Amino acid sequence: MSFQNPVFIPGPTNMPEHLRRACDMPTLDHRSPLFGQILQPALAGVKKVLKSETAQVFVFPSTGTGGWETTITNCLSPGDRILAARNGMFSHRWIDMCQRHGLKVEVVEAPWGTGLPADRYEEILAKDTGHEIKAVLATHNETATGVKSDIAAVRRALNTAKHPALLFVDGVSSIASMDFRMDEWGVDAAVTGSQKGFMLPPGLAIVALSPKAQASVETAKLPRNFFDVRDMMKAYANNAYPYTPAVGLLNGLKQSCDMLLAEGLENVFARHHRIAEGVRAAVRAWGLELCAETPDVYSDSVSAIRTPEGFNATDIVTHAAGKYGVAFGVGLGEVAGKVFRIGHLGSLTDVMTLSGLATAEMVMADLGLPIQLGSGVAAAQDYYRSETALSAKEAA
Ligand SMILES: *Cc1c(COP(=O)(O)O)cnc(C)c1O
């Protein structure tokens, strides 16, 4: 594997040199006043990225999965009913975690390639007149299928049913690369990690709780210790942690937020959309289909691409790594062997993306797929030429 090539996996993502250096720090005593100068701006920066005025942000040495565990153990009690939809591997794993914690999950099965069915959520919530359902889970961007879901519609479903359940959103592969509006959408818990939109190494779970979710922390009865937000909150008040923080990563997070906010969140989202549209133009030119069934659910951070029947899509990933030193994502769960994934989030430019598309073409041609070399690259080039000219004009 060549370290000079960008990666095209949906996390961990490429790191800007500046952020990589920010994580590489001499030892700093995390009980010294200096630590607060890293911690507080990092927490404040995440809040801005989430577009929240009212959330409390918590950062644990962990990963996105630890963020899920933080959310459920701090807000729920054994036996609580949960509503969730399964439309890919990540929503599946979240459901599995809830079940292993003794929660009763009402699972709505949705075809892999479609978004979360907000209308089904509404029907189920409306029938739950006793308000037994305590939380609704929503995976904003299903990384396994390249499908984004409409979180505002899930919030409307709760409101229309006049249901008080908490809304927990997995934003691991959307936050900091796709539009996310914690307050406007009434999200009660938002979860992400350091290694996707924040362009950092893996190692942090990032969780934000709304005031309503914070209130539920007091009555929740699931056991928690490492992920107890009450200990974290007490420690934060003294610019400290209940244990040893990942200081270098937190410094990276502070600078990552600065970088995202300096580019401007709307510009970050527009860049991801433009890059993704170029990838989708290439997929069309190759004569292949996305796993995402309709344009309204196309993800701007990852594309899962279906390969022809009888072809093992995982071979693309293995061959790309072995022959060209380039990483693409494999298919997971139900779509294993049926799709390969191009991750296009984080620190990426049009030009870097073209190199990934060119590599994918070489790989598919090597493996005997009927791909005309240059066809997808040309389609993306055409798109980027017109779009970049447009955004340069807008910036002027
Ligand atoms: C990557 C990812 C996760 C898991 O995050 P880890 O940091 O690997 O624990 C969860 N949900 C989604 C949607 C993801 O993309």
CSV table of C-alpha atoms and ligand atoms in Angstrom, one decimal:
chain,number,residue,atom,x,y,z
A,1,MET,CA,0.0,0.0,0.0
A,2,SER,CA,1.4,3.4,-0.9
A,3,PHE,CA,1.1,6.2,1.6
A,4,GLN,CA,1.3,8.8,-1.1
A,5,ASN,CA,-2.1,7.9,-2.6
A,6,PRO,CA,-5.2,9.2,-1.0
A,7,VAL,CA,-7.6,6.7,0.5
A,8,PHE,CA,-11.2,6.3,-0.9
A,9,ILE,CA,-12.7,4.6,2.1
A,10,PRO,CA,-15.5,6.2,4.1
A,11,GLY,CA,-13.4,6.5,7.1
A,12,PRO,CA,-10.7,6.8,8.3
A,13,THR,CA,-10.4,9.7,5.8
A,14,ASN,CA,-7.4,11.5,4.5
A,15,MET,CA,-5.7,13.8,7.0
A,16,PRO,CA,-4.7,17.4,6.1
A,17,GLU,CA,-1.0,17.7,7.0
A,18,HIS,CA,-1.9,20.6,9.3
A,19,LEU,CA,-4.3,18.4,11.4
A,20,ARG,CA,-1.9,15.5,11.5
A,21,ARG,CA,0.7,17.8,13.0
A,22,ALA,CA,-1.9,19.2,15.5
A,23,CYS,CA,-2.3,15.6,16.9
A,24,ASP,CA,1.4,15.1,17.2
A,25,MET,CA,2.2,16.9,20.5
A,26,PRO,CA,4.7,16.7,23.2
A,27,THR,CA,3.4,15.3,26.5
A,28,LEU,CA,1.1,17.8,28.2
A,29,ASP,CA,-0.1,17.4,31.7
A,30,HIS,CA,-3.8,17.1,31.3
A,31,ARG,CA,-4.3,18.5,34.8
A,32,SER,CA,-2.4,21.7,33.9
A,33,PRO,CA,-4.4,24.9,32.9
A,34,LEU,CA,-3.1,24.5,29.3
A,35,PHE,CA,-5.4,21.5,28.8
A,36,GLY,CA,-8.5,23.7,29.2
A,37,GLN,CA,-7.2,25.8,26.2
A,38,ILE,CA,-7.5,22.7,24.1
A,39,LEU,CA,-10.6,21.2,25.6
A,40,GLN,CA,-13.0,24.2,25.7
A,41,PRO,CA,-12.4,25.4,22.1
A,42,ALA,CA,-12.8,21.8,20.8
A,43,LEU,CA,-16.1,21.4,22.6
A,44,ALA,CA,-17.3,24.8,21.4
A,45,GLY,CA,-16.2,24.1,17.9
A,46,VAL,CA,-18.1,20.8,17.7
A,47,LYS,CA,-21.2,22.6,18.9
A,48,LYS,CA,-20.9,25.1,16.0
A,49,VAL,CA,-20.4,22.3,13.5
A,50,LEU,CA,-23.6,20.6,14.8
A,51,LYS,CA,-25.4,24.0,14.5
A,52,SER,CA,-26.5,23.8,18.1
A,53,GLU,CA,-26.9,26.5,20.7
A,54,THR,CA,-28.1,24.3,23.4
A,55,ALA,CA,-26.4,20.9,23.2
A,56,GLN,CA,-23.7,19.7,25.6
A,57,VAL,CA,-20.8,18.1,23.8
A,58,PHE,CA,-18.9,15.1,25.2
A,59,VAL,CA,-15.7,13.7,23.7
A,60,PHE,CA,-14.5,10.3,24.8
A,61,PRO,CA,-11.3,8.4,23.9
A,62,SER,CA,-13.2,5.8,21.8
A,63,THR,CA,-14.9,5.6,18.4
A,64,GLY,CA,-18.3,6.2,16.9
A,65,THR,CA,-19.5,2.9,18.4
A,66,GLY,CA,-18.6,4.2,21.8
A,67,GLY,CA,-20.7,7.2,21.0
A,68,TRP,CA,-23.7,5.0,20.5
A,69,GLU,CA,-23.0,3.3,23.8
A,70,THR,CA,-22.7,6.6,25.5
A,71,THR,CA,-26.1,7.7,24.2
A,72,ILE,CA,-28.1,4.6,25.1
A,73,THR,CA,-26.5,3.9,28.5
A,74,ASN,CA,-26.9,7.5,29.6
A,75,CYS,CA,-30.5,8.1,28.4
A,76,LEU,CA,-32.3,4.7,28.7
A,77,SER,CA,-33.2,2.0,31.2
A,78,PRO,CA,-33.3,-1.8,30.9
A,79,GLY,CA,-36.5,-2.9,29.1
A,80,ASP,CA,-37.2,0.4,27.4
A,81,ARG,CA,-38.8,0.2,24.0
A,82,ILE,CA,-36.9,1.7,21.1
A,83,LEU,CA,-37.9,2.3,17.5
A,84,ALA,CA,-35.4,1.8,14.8
A,85,ALA,CA,-35.2,1.0,11.1
A,86,ARG,CA,-32.6,-1.4,9.5
A,87,ASN,CA,-31.5,-0.3,6.0
A,88,GLY,CA,-27.8,-1.2,6.2
A,89,MET,CA,-25.0,-2.6,8.3
A,90,PHE,CA,-24.5,0.4,10.6
A,91,SER,CA,-28.2,0.7,11.5
A,92,HIS,CA,-28.1,-3.1,12.0
A,93,ARG,CA,-25.1,-2.8,14.4
A,94,TRP,CA,-26.8,-0.1,16.4
A,95,ILE,CA,-29.9,-2.2,16.8
A,96,ASP,CA,-27.8,-5.1,17.9
A,97,MET,CA,-26.1,-3.0,20.5
A,98,CYS,CA,-29.5,-1.9,21.9
A,99,GLN,CA,-30.6,-5.5,22.1
A,100,ARG,CA,-27.5,-6.6,23.9
A,101,HIS,CA,-28.2,-3.8,26.5
A,102,GLY,CA,-31.6,-5.4,27.2
A,103,LEU,CA,-33.6,-2.8,25.3
A,104,LYS,CA,-36.7,-3.9,23.4
A,105,VAL,CA,-36.2,-2.8,19.8
A,106,GLU,CA,-39.1,-2.5,17.4
A,107,VAL,CA,-37.3,-2.9,14.1
A,108,VAL,CA,-38.7,-1.6,10.8
A,109,GLU,CA,-37.0,-3.5,8.0
A,110,ALA,CA,-36.3,-1.2,5.0
A,111,PRO,CA,-34.7,-2.4,1.8
A,112,TRP,CA,-30.9,-1.8,1.7
A,113,GLY,CA,-30.6,1.1,-0.8
A,114,THR,CA,-33.6,3.1,0.6
A,115,GLY,CA,-33.8,5.7,3.3
A,116,LEU,CA,-35.4,5.5,6.7
A,117,PRO,CA,-39.2,5.2,6.4
A,118,ALA,CA,-40.4,8.3,8.3
A,119,ASP,CA,-44.0,7.5,7.4
A,120,ARG,CA,-43.7,4.0,9.1
A,121,TYR,CA,-42.2,5.7,12.1
A,122,GLU,CA,-45.1,8.0,12.3
A,123,GLU,CA,-47.7,5.2,12.2
A,124,ILE,CA,-45.9,3.3,14.9
A,125,LEU,CA,-45.5,6.3,17.1
A,126,ALA,CA,-49.1,7.4,16.7
A,127,LYS,CA,-50.3,3.9,17.8
A,128,ASP,CA,-48.0,4.1,20.9
A,129,THR,CA,-50.5,6.2,22.9
A,130,GLY,CA,-49.0,5.1,26.2
A,131,HIS,CA,-45.6,6.5,25.1
A,132,GLU,CA,-43.8,3.3,25.9
A,133,ILE,CA,-41.2,4.1,23.1
A,134,LYS,CA,-38.5,6.0,24.8
A,135,ALA,CA,-36.2,6.6,21.8
A,136,VAL,CA,-36.2,6.7,18.1
A,137,LEU,CA,-32.9,5.7,16.3
A,138,ALA,CA,-32.0,7.2,13.0
A,139,THR,CA,-28.9,6.6,10.9
A,140,HIS,CA,-28.4,9.9,9.0
A,141,ASN,CA,-26.1,8.4,6.5
A,142,GLU,CA,-26.0,4.6,6.0
A,143,THR,CA,-22.3,4.2,5.1
A,144,ALA,CA,-22.8,0.6,3.9
A,145,THR,CA,-25.2,1.6,1.1
A,146,GLY,CA,-24.4,5.2,0.5
A,147,VAL,CA,-27.9,6.3,1.5
A,148,LYS,CA,-28.8,9.5,3.4
A,149,SER,CA,-32.0,9.8,5.3
A,150,ASP,CA,-34.2,12.8,6.0
A,151,ILE,CA,-33.8,13.5,9.7
A,152,ALA,CA,-36.2,16.5,9.5
A,153,ALA,CA,-38.9,14.1,8.3
A,154,VAL,CA,-38.2,11.8,11.3
A,155,ARG,CA,-38.6,14.8,13.6
A,156,ARG,CA,-41.9,15.7,11.8
A,157,ALA,CA,-43.1,12.1,12.4
A,158,LEU,CA,-42.5,12.5,16.1
A,159,ASN,CA,-44.2,15.9,16.2
A,160,THR,CA,-47.2,14.8,14.2
A,161,ALA,CA,-47.7,11.8,16.5
A,162,LYS,CA,-47.2,14.2,19.4
A,163,HIS,CA,-44.7,11.6,20.8
A,164,PRO,CA,-42.2,12.6,23.4
A,165,ALA,CA,-39.5,9.9,22.5
A,166,LEU,CA,-35.9,11.1,22.3
A,167,LEU,CA,-34.4,11.3,18.8
A,168,PHE,CA,-31.0,9.7,18.5
A,169,VAL,CA,-29.1,10.3,15.3
A,170,ASP,CA,-26.0,8.4,14.1
A,171,GLY,CA,-24.2,11.1,12.2
A,172,VAL,CA,-20.8,9.3,12.1
A,173,SER,CA,-20.4,9.6,8.3
A,174,SER,CA,-22.4,12.8,7.8
A,175,ILE,CA,-21.5,15.3,10.5
A,176,ALA,CA,-18.9,17.8,9.2
A,177,SER,CA,-19.4,16.7,5.6
A,178,MET,CA,-23.1,16.9,5.0
A,179,ASP,CA,-25.7,19.3,6.3
A,180,PHE,CA,-26.6,18.5,9.9
A,181,ARG,CA,-28.9,20.8,12.0
A,182,MET,CA,-29.0,19.5,15.6
A,183,ASP,CA,-31.3,22.2,17.0
A,184,GLU,CA,-33.5,22.8,13.9
A,185,TRP,CA,-34.2,19.0,13.5
A,186,GLY,CA,-34.8,18.6,17.2
A,187,VAL,CA,-32.0,16.0,17.5
A,188,ASP,CA,-31.6,14.8,21.1
A,189,ALA,CA,-28.4,12.9,20.7
A,190,ALA,CA,-25.9,13.2,17.9
A,191,VAL,CA,-23.1,10.8,17.5
A,192,THR,CA,-19.9,10.9,15.5
A,193,GLY,CA,-16.2,10.0,15.6
A,194,SER,CA,-12.9,11.7,14.8
A,195,GLN,CA,-11.9,9.8,11.7
A,196,LYS,CA,-14.6,10.8,9.2
A,197,GLY,CA,-15.7,14.3,8.5
A,198,PHE,CA,-13.3,15.7,11.1
A,199,MET,CA,-10.4,14.3,9.1
A,200,LEU,CA,-8.5,13.1,12.2
A,201,PRO,CA,-7.1,9.7,13.2
A,202,PRO,CA,-9.5,7.3,14.8
A,203,GLY,CA,-9.8,7.5,18.6
A,204,LEU,CA,-12.5,9.9,19.6
A,205,ALA,CA,-16.2,9.4,20.2
A,206,ILE,CA,-18.1,12.7,19.8
A,207,VAL,CA,-21.5,12.9,21.4
A,208,ALA,CA,-23.9,15.9,21.8
A,209,LEU,CA,-27.0,15.7,24.0
A,210,SER,CA,-29.9,18.1,23.9
A,211,PRO,CA,-31.2,19.6,27.2
A,212,LYS,CA,-34.0,17.0,27.0
A,213,ALA,CA,-31.5,14.1,26.6
A,214,GLN,CA,-29.5,15.6,29.5
A,215,ALA,CA,-32.5,15.5,31.7
A,216,SER,CA,-33.0,11.8,30.9
A,217,VAL,CA,-29.5,11.1,32.2
A,218,GLU,CA,-30.7,11.5,35.7
A,219,THR,CA,-33.5,8.9,35.5
A,220,ALA,CA,-31.8,6.4,33.1
A,221,LYS,CA,-30.9,3.1,34.8
A,222,LEU,CA,-28.6,1.3,32.4
A,223,PRO,CA,-25.2,0.7,33.9
A,224,ARG,CA,-22.5,3.0,32.7
A,225,ASN,CA,-19.1,3.9,34.0
A,226,PHE,CA,-16.5,4.8,31.4
A,227,PHE,CA,-19.1,6.6,29.3
A,228,ASP,CA,-21.0,8.3,32.2
A,229,VAL,CA,-21.6,11.8,31.0
A,230,ARG,CA,-22.2,13.0,34.6
A,231,ASP,CA,-18.6,12.3,35.5
A,232,MET,CA,-17.5,13.9,32.3
A,233,MET,CA,-19.7,17.0,32.9
A,234,LYS,CA,-18.2,17.4,36.5
A,235,ALA,CA,-14.7,17.1,35.1
A,236,TYR,CA,-15.3,19.5,32.2
A,237,ALA,CA,-16.3,22.2,34.8
A,238,ASN,CA,-12.7,22.0,36.0
A,239,ASN,CA,-11.2,21.8,32.5
A,240,ALA,CA,-10.4,18.2,33.2
A,241,TYR,CA,-11.4,14.5,32.5
A,242,PRO,CA,-12.4,11.7,34.8
A,243,TYR,CA,-9.4,9.8,33.3
A,244,THR,CA,-6.6,10.5,30.9
A,245,PRO,CA,-7.9,12.3,27.8
A,246,ALA,CA,-6.5,11.8,24.3
A,247,VAL,CA,-4.8,15.2,24.4
A,248,GLY,CA,-3.3,15.2,20.9
A,249,LEU,CA,-6.6,14.1,19.2
A,250,LEU,CA,-8.4,16.8,21.1
A,251,ASN,CA,-5.9,19.4,19.9
A,252,GLY,CA,-6.6,18.0,16.4
A,253,LEU,CA,-10.3,18.3,16.9
A,254,LYS,CA,-10.0,21.9,18.0
A,255,GLN,CA,-8.1,22.7,14.8
A,256,SER,CA,-10.3,20.6,12.7
A,257,CYS,CA,-13.3,22.7,13.8
A,258,ASP,CA,-11.4,25.9,13.1
A,259,MET,CA,-10.6,24.6,9.6
A,260,LEU,CA,-14.2,23.6,8.8
A,261,LEU,CA,-15.6,26.9,10.1
A,262,ALA,CA,-12.9,28.9,8.2
A,263,GLU,CA,-13.9,27.1,5.0
A,264,GLY,CA,-17.5,27.7,6.0
A,265,LEU,CA,-19.9,24.8,6.7
A,266,GLU,CA,-22.0,25.6,3.7
A,267,ASN,CA,-18.9,25.6,1.5
A,268,VAL,CA,-17.8,22.3,3.1
A,269,PHE,CA,-21.2,20.7,2.2
A,270,ALA,CA,-21.1,22.2,-1.3
A,271,ARG,CA,-17.7,20.8,-1.9
A,272,HIS,CA,-18.8,17.3,-0.8
A,273,HIS,CA,-21.9,17.6,-3.0
A,274,ARG,CA,-19.8,18.6,-6.0
A,275,ILE,CA,-17.3,15.8,-5.5
A,276,ALA,CA,-20.0,13.3,-5.0
A,277,GLU,CA,-21.9,14.4,-8.2
A,278,GLY,CA,-18.7,13.9,-10.1
A,279,VAL,CA,-18.4,10.3,-8.8
A,280,ARG,CA,-22.0,9.7,-9.7
A,281,ALA,CA,-21.4,11.0,-13.2
A,282,ALA,CA,-18.5,8.5,-13.5
A,283,VAL,CA,-20.7,5.6,-12.2
A,284,ARG,CA,-23.3,6.4,-14.9
A,285,ALA,CA,-20.7,6.6,-17.6
A,286,TRP,CA,-19.5,3.1,-16.5
A,287,GLY,CA,-23.0,1.8,-17.0
A,288,LEU,CA,-23.1,0.8,-13.3
A,289,GLU,CA,-25.8,1.4,-10.7
A,290,LEU,CA,-25.6,2.9,-7.3
A,291,CYS,CA,-27.0,0.8,-4.4
A,292,ALA,CA,-28.9,4.0,-3.4
A,293,GLU,CA,-32.2,3.6,-5.3
A,294,THR,CA,-33.3,7.2,-5.8
A,295,PRO,CA,-31.5,10.5,-6.2
A,296,ASP,CA,-33.2,11.9,-3.0
A,297,VAL,CA,-31.2,9.4,-0.9
A,298,TYR,CA,-27.8,9.7,-2.7
A,299,SER,CA,-25.1,10.3,-0.1
A,300,ASP,CA,-22.5,13.0,-0.5
A,301,SER,CA,-19.9,11.2,1.6
A,302,VAL,CA,-19.9,7.7,0.1
A,303,SER,CA,-21.1,5.9,-3.0
A,304,ALA,CA,-21.8,2.1,-2.9
A,305,ILE,CA,-21.6,0.9,-6.5
A,306,ARG,CA,-23.3,-2.3,-7.6
A,307,THR,CA,-21.2,-4.6,-9.9
A,308,PRO,CA,-22.7,-7.0,-12.4
A,309,GLU,CA,-24.4,-10.2,-11.3
A,310,GLY,CA,-21.8,-13.1,-10.8
A,311,PHE,CA,-18.9,-10.7,-10.3
A,312,ASN,CA,-17.4,-10.5,-6.8
A,313,ALA,CA,-17.2,-6.8,-6.0
A,314,THR,CA,-14.7,-7.4,-3.2
A,315,ASP,CA,-12.1,-8.4,-5.9
A,316,ILE,CA,-12.0,-4.7,-6.9
A,317,VAL,CA,-11.0,-3.7,-3.5
A,318,THR,CA,-8.3,-6.4,-3.1
A,319,HIS,CA,-6.9,-5.7,-6.6
A,320,ALA,CA,-6.8,-1.9,-6.1
A,321,ALA,CA,-4.9,-2.3,-2.9
A,322,GLY,CA,-2.5,-5.0,-4.2
A,323,LYS,CA,-1.7,-3.6,-7.6
A,324,TYR,CA,-2.2,0.2,-7.3
A,325,GLY,CA,-1.9,0.9,-3.6
A,326,VAL,CA,-5.3,2.5,-3.4
A,327,ALA,CA,-8.0,1.7,-0.8
A,328,PHE,CA,-11.7,1.5,-1.7
A,329,GLY,CA,-14.4,0.1,0.6
A,330,VAL,CA,-15.8,-3.4,0.5
A,331,GLY,CA,-19.5,-4.2,0.7
A,332,LEU,CA,-20.8,-5.1,4.1
A,333,GLY,CA,-23.5,-7.5,5.3
A,334,GLU,CA,-26.3,-8.1,2.8
A,335,VAL,CA,-24.4,-6.3,0.0
A,336,ALA,CA,-21.0,-8.0,0.7
A,337,GLY,CA,-19.5,-9.0,-2.7
A,338,LYS,CA,-22.3,-7.1,-4.5
A,339,VAL,CA,-21.0,-3.5,-4.1
A,340,PHE,CA,-17.7,-1.7,-3.7
A,341,ARG,CA,-17.6,1.7,-2.1
A,342,ILE,CA,-15.9,4.9,-2.9
A,343,GLY,CA,-15.6,7.1,0.1
A,344,HIS,CA,-15.6,10.8,-0.8
A,345,LEU,CA,-15.6,12.6,2.4
A,346,GLY,CA,-13.2,14.7,4.4
A,347,SER,CA,-10.1,16.3,3.0
A,348,LEU,CA,-10.6,15.7,-0.7
A,349,THR,CA,-10.5,17.8,-3.8
A,350,ASP,CA,-11.9,17.3,-7.3
A,351,VAL,CA,-8.4,16.4,-8.6
A,352,MET,CA,-7.8,13.8,-5.8
A,353,THR,CA,-11.2,12.3,-6.7
A,354,LEU,CA,-10.3,12.0,-10.3
A,355,SER,CA,-7.3,9.9,-9.4
A,356,GLY,CA,-9.6,7.5,-7.5
A,357,LEU,CA,-12.0,7.3,-10.4
A,358,ALA,CA,-9.0,6.6,-12.8
A,359,THR,CA,-7.8,3.9,-10.5
A,360,ALA,CA,-11.2,2.3,-10.3
A,361,GLU,CA,-11.3,2.1,-14.1
A,362,MET,CA,-7.9,0.4,-14.3
A,363,VAL,CA,-9.0,-2.1,-11.7
A,364,MET,CA,-12.3,-2.9,-13.4
A,365,ALA,CA,-10.6,-3.2,-16.8
A,366,ASP,CA,-7.9,-5.5,-15.3
A,367,LEU,CA,-10.7,-7.7,-13.8
A,368,GLY,CA,-12.5,-8.0,-17.2
A,369,LEU,CA,-15.4,-5.7,-16.6
A,370,PRO,CA,-16.5,-4.0,-19.8
A,371,ILE,CA,-15.3,-0.5,-18.7
A,372,GLN,CA,-14.0,1.9,-21.3
A,373,LEU,CA,-10.8,3.5,-19.8
A,374,GLY,CA,-11.4,7.2,-19.2
A,375,SER,CA,-15.1,7.1,-19.6
A,376,GLY,CA,-16.0,7.8,-15.9
A,377,VAL,CA,-13.0,10.2,-15.5
A,378,ALA,CA,-14.2,12.2,-18.5
A,379,ALA,CA,-17.7,12.4,-17.2
A,380,ALA,CA,-16.4,13.6,-13.8
A,381,GLN,CA,-14.0,16.1,-15.5
A,382,ASP,CA,-16.9,17.6,-17.6
A,383,TYR,CA,-18.9,18.0,-14.4
A,384,TYR,CA,-16.0,19.5,-12.3
A,385,ARG,CA,-15.0,21.9,-15.1
A,386,SER,CA,-18.4,23.4,-15.2
A,387,GLU,CA,-19.0,23.3,-11.5
A,388,THR,CA,-15.7,24.7,-10.4
A,389,ALA,CA,-16.1,27.6,-12.8
A,390,LEU,CA,-19.4,28.3,-11.2
A,391,SER,CA,-18.2,28.2,-7.6
A,392,ALA,CA,-15.2,30.4,-8.4
A,393,LYS,CA,-17.6,32.9,-9.9
A,394,GLU,CA,-19.7,32.7,-6.8
A,395,ALA,CA,-16.7,33.2,-4.5
A,396,ALA,CA,-15.6,36.3,-6.5
B,1,LIG,C1,-18.1,4.4,10.7
B,1,LIG,C2,-19.5,4.4,11.2
B,1,LIG,C3,-19.8,3.9,12.5
B,1,LIG,C4,-18.8,3.2,13.4
B,1,LIG,O1,-17.9,4.1,13.9
B,1,LIG,P1,-16.6,3.6,14.5
B,1,LIG,O2,-15.8,4.9,14.7
B,1,LIG,O3,-15.9,2.6,13.6
B,1,LIG,O4,-16.9,2.9,15.8
B,1,LIG,C5,-21.1,4.0,12.9
B,1,LIG,N1,-22.1,4.5,12.1
B,1,LIG,C6,-21.8,4.9,10.8
B,1,LIG,C7,-22.9,5.5,10.0
B,1,LIG,C8,-20.5,4.9,10.4
B,1,LIG,O5,-20.2,5.3,9.1
